[in-house]
Amino acid sequence: MRKIFHRRRTLRDVALAAGVSISTASNALNETGRVNIETRDKVKRIAQEIGFLPNALARSLLSKRSFTIGMITNDTYGRLTLPMAAGVSEALVDHGISVFLCATNNDQRLATSHLQALLEKQVDGIIFTATRLDLEPPVELLNLPIPVVYVFAQGPNQNVSFVPDDAQGARLAVTHLKRLGYSRIVHITGPQDYLAARIRAETYRESCDRSPEVFFGDWSEDWGYVATEKVFSQGGKQPDAIFCGSDEIARGVIDAVRDLDLSVPNDVAVVGFDNWEVISRQTRPPLTTVDMELKELGRQAGLAILALTRDEAIDTGIQRLSCSLVVRESCGAEGSHPQV
């Protein structure tokens, strides 16, 4: 049987097929030099049609860039980071830029090791992300010779940080419940030493007319269950709605309400925070919840790092991106259309 060998297509093949010089083909593919739009588009189209793959090393030498970005996170399980990484990749893929994702597991030595490896690979920039807004980023990021962007983390003022607008998200949840006629709303949330928990709780207090109650605890179903039992054992007028600081807490709340022989939403409405779909879609009834728009956070971070690698000016400081409300049945309003 005769073997068929496929020869790797070269820049010369592209130039010949397009009827241009090799230098013109190179400029068109790398978007350098003076090449008119029609010629550039023609060269790119022909390169794709004949299966030309550019030499990454040659491209790097020509542009003095590696076309790679490092992304460092302490998120071991990727619940927050993976949606953000998808957004970063979406922003960069059309520009031929790859992303190296490195998890530190909250180990400072591992973080240092990953950072050193990324610098040795000569990445064009670093994106740092964390599992909480107030986590201190590695000090090694402060004096790097390459751009650094922070997402779901707060970096120095001279850098840009993209974070969800927790206050706006909490306001969405409470306003939605009040619009539906609920007035006795309590808030069950995570640890008080978390900045996000404090911001959401403060906004909840500001948004409620009557003595609002906040129950700080853990980011867990168990805490949601225990806190709900505590709420309903206090006597007096019972709440008609519970705004939860996370979807995990909300699932515990719903279980506790059911065990108290009450129903959601007929007796008690429940709203979560995160839109962690493995939970929010599977609760019974499905959970109305605040979506932090993690993918969009990542996309904005990707666009920012892209601009910085091109020496373009961007706004620095903390940029808070709007959350949305995904409406499901747990508060008595059907539908799943996001509200911003």
PDB file of N, CA and C in Angstrom, residues 70-72 100 102 104 107-123 125-126 138 140-141 143-146:
ATOM      1  N   GLY A  70      -0.275  34.118  30.907  1.00  0.00           N
ATOM      2  CA  GLY A  70      -0.379  33.251  32.084  1.00  0.00           C
ATOM      3  C   GLY A  70      -1.566  33.655  32.929  1.00  0.00           C
ATOM      4  N   MET A  71      -2.302  32.671  33.440  1.00  0.00           N
ATOM      5  CA  MET A  71      -3.441  32.942  34.324  1.00  0.00           C
ATOM      6  C   MET A  71      -3.215  32.160  35.611  1.00  0.00           C
ATOM      7  N   ILE A  72      -3.040  32.871  36.720  1.00  0.00           N
ATOM      8  CA  ILE A  72      -2.752  32.255  38.013  1.00  0.00           C
ATOM      9  C   ILE A  72      -3.969  32.365  38.912  1.00  0.00           C
ATOM     10  N   PHE A 100      -2.066  29.946  29.516  1.00  0.00           N
ATOM     11  CA  PHE A 100      -1.590  28.921  30.438  1.00  0.00           C
ATOM     12  C   PHE A 100      -2.293  29.134  31.773  1.00  0.00           C
ATOM     13  N   CYS A 102      -2.711  28.187  35.663  1.00  0.00           N
ATOM     14  CA  CYS A 102      -1.936  27.588  36.751  1.00  0.00           C
ATOM     15  C   CYS A 102      -2.679  27.745  38.073  1.00  0.00           C
ATOM     16  N   THR A 104      -2.736  27.437  42.188  1.00  0.00           N
ATOM     17  CA  THR A 104      -1.749  27.483  43.277  1.00  0.00           C
ATOM     18  C   THR A 104      -2.179  26.711  44.517  1.00  0.00           C
ATOM     19  N   ASP A 107      -0.997  27.735  47.986  1.00  0.00           N
ATOM     20  CA  ASP A 107       0.361  27.398  48.412  1.00  0.00           C
ATOM     21  C   ASP A 107       1.304  28.457  47.841  1.00  0.00           C
ATOM     22  N   GLN A 108       1.909  29.254  48.727  1.00  0.00           N
ATOM     23  CA  GLN A 108       2.765  30.355  48.269  1.00  0.00           C
ATOM     24  C   GLN A 108       3.953  29.842  47.456  1.00  0.00           C
ATOM     25  N   ARG A 109       4.534  28.720  47.872  1.00  0.00           N
ATOM     26  CA  ARG A 109       5.680  28.179  47.121  1.00  0.00           C
ATOM     27  C   ARG A 109       5.260  27.763  45.716  1.00  0.00           C
ATOM     28  N   LEU A 110       4.072  27.153  45.616  1.00  0.00           N
ATOM     29  CA  LEU A 110       3.576  26.738  44.310  1.00  0.00           C
ATOM     30  C   LEU A 110       3.273  27.958  43.440  1.00  0.00           C
ATOM     31  N   ALA A 111       2.736  29.002  44.052  1.00  0.00           N
ATOM     32  CA  ALA A 111       2.451  30.232  43.311  1.00  0.00           C
ATOM     33  C   ALA A 111       3.734  30.829  42.750  1.00  0.00           C
ATOM     34  N   THR A 112       4.772  30.859  43.562  1.00  0.00           N
ATOM     35  CA  THR A 112       6.067  31.389  43.121  1.00  0.00           C
ATOM     36  C   THR A 112       6.653  30.541  42.005  1.00  0.00           C
ATOM     37  N   SER A 113       6.526  29.218  42.148  1.00  0.00           N
ATOM     38  CA  SER A 113       7.045  28.295  41.138  1.00  0.00           C
ATOM     39  C   SER A 113       6.329  28.483  39.806  1.00  0.00           C
ATOM     40  N   HIS A 114       4.999  28.594  39.840  1.00  0.00           N
ATOM     41  CA  HIS A 114       4.219  28.808  38.615  1.00  0.00           C
ATOM     42  C   HIS A 114       4.600  30.127  37.947  1.00  0.00           C
ATOM     43  N   LEU A 115       4.730  31.163  38.761  1.00  0.00           N
ATOM     44  CA  LEU A 115       5.061  32.480  38.213  1.00  0.00           C
ATOM     45  C   LEU A 115       6.429  32.450  37.542  1.00  0.00           C
ATOM     46  N   GLN A 116       7.396  31.786  38.188  1.00  0.00           N
ATOM     47  CA  GLN A 116       8.726  31.690  37.603  1.00  0.00           C
ATOM     48  C   GLN A 116       8.694  30.942  36.270  1.00  0.00           C
ATOM     49  N   ALA A 117       7.905  29.863  36.230  1.00  0.00           N
ATOM     50  CA  ALA A 117       7.807  29.072  34.994  1.00  0.00           C
ATOM     51  C   ALA A 117       7.178  29.904  33.869  1.00  0.00           C
ATOM     52  N   LEU A 118       6.161  30.689  34.206  1.00  0.00           N
ATOM     53  CA  LEU A 118       5.515  31.524  33.196  1.00  0.00           C
ATOM     54  C   LEU A 118       6.466  32.597  32.675  1.00  0.00           C
ATOM     55  N   LEU A 119       7.255  33.179  33.572  1.00  0.00           N
ATOM     56  CA  LEU A 119       8.214  34.195  33.151  1.00  0.00           C
ATOM     57  C   LEU A 119       9.295  33.582  32.263  1.00  0.00           C
ATOM     58  N   GLU A 120       9.709  32.353  32.584  1.00  0.00           N
ATOM     59  CA  GLU A 120      10.707  31.674  31.760  1.00  0.00           C
ATOM     60  C   GLU A 120      10.161  31.367  30.367  1.00  0.00           C
ATOM     61  N   LYS A 121       8.836  31.158  30.279  1.00  0.00           N
ATOM     62  CA  LYS A 121       8.207  30.940  28.974  1.00  0.00           C
ATOM     63  C   LYS A 121       7.977  32.260  28.235  1.00  0.00           C
ATOM     64  N   GLN A 122       8.331  33.351  28.895  1.00  0.00           N
ATOM     65  CA  GLN A 122       8.231  34.692  28.321  1.00  0.00           C
ATOM     66  C   GLN A 122       6.792  35.032  27.895  1.00  0.00           C
ATOM     67  N   VAL A 123       5.850  34.747  28.806  1.00  0.00           N
ATOM     68  CA  VAL A 123       4.468  35.122  28.529  1.00  0.00           C
ATOM     69  C   VAL A 123       4.383  36.638  28.393  1.00  0.00           C
ATOM     70  N   GLY A 125       1.918  38.546  29.414  1.00  0.00           N
ATOM     71  CA  GLY A 125       1.236  39.184  30.525  1.00  0.00           C
ATOM     72  C   GLY A 125       0.688  38.139  31.480  1.00  0.00           C
ATOM     73  N   ILE A 126       0.234  38.601  32.638  1.00  0.00           N
ATOM     74  CA  ILE A 126      -0.306  37.722  33.685  1.00  0.00           C
ATOM     75  C   ILE A 126      -1.703  38.208  34.074  1.00  0.00           C
ATOM     76  N   PRO A 138      -0.193  37.581  45.293  1.00  0.00           N
ATOM     77  CA  PRO A 138       1.235  37.361  45.555  1.00  0.00           C
ATOM     78  C   PRO A 138       2.029  38.648  45.354  1.00  0.00           C
ATOM     79  N   GLU A 140       4.938  39.002  44.463  1.00  0.00           N
ATOM     80  CA  GLU A 140       5.813  38.924  43.291  1.00  0.00           C
ATOM     81  C   GLU A 140       5.189  39.569  42.047  1.00  0.00           C
ATOM     82  N   LEU A 141       3.859  39.750  42.067  1.00  0.00           N
ATOM     83  CA  LEU A 141       3.188  40.340  40.909  1.00  0.00           C
ATOM     84  C   LEU A 141       3.379  41.849  40.826  1.00  0.00           C
ATOM     85  N   ASN A 143       6.056  43.870  40.852  1.00  0.00           N
ATOM     86  CA  ASN A 143       7.161  44.508  40.130  1.00  0.00           C
ATOM     87  C   ASN A 143       7.605  43.701  38.925  1.00  0.00           C
ATOM     88  N   LEU A 144       6.639  43.205  38.167  1.00  0.00           N
ATOM     89  CA  LEU A 144       6.972  42.412  36.984  1.00  0.00           C
ATOM     90  C   LEU A 144       7.222  43.325  35.786  1.00  0.00           C
ATOM     91  N   PRO A 145       8.051  42.876  34.848  1.00  0.00           N
ATOM     92  CA  PRO A 145       8.318  43.681  33.647  1.00  0.00           C
ATOM     93  C   PRO A 145       7.251  43.521  32.566  1.00  0.00           C
ATOM     94  N   ILE A 146       6.178  42.800  32.877  1.00  0.00           N
ATOM     95  CA  ILE A 146       5.089  42.567  31.932  1.00  0.00           C
ATOM     96  C   ILE A 146       3.770  43.007  32.578  1.00  0.00           C
TER      97      ILE A 146
END
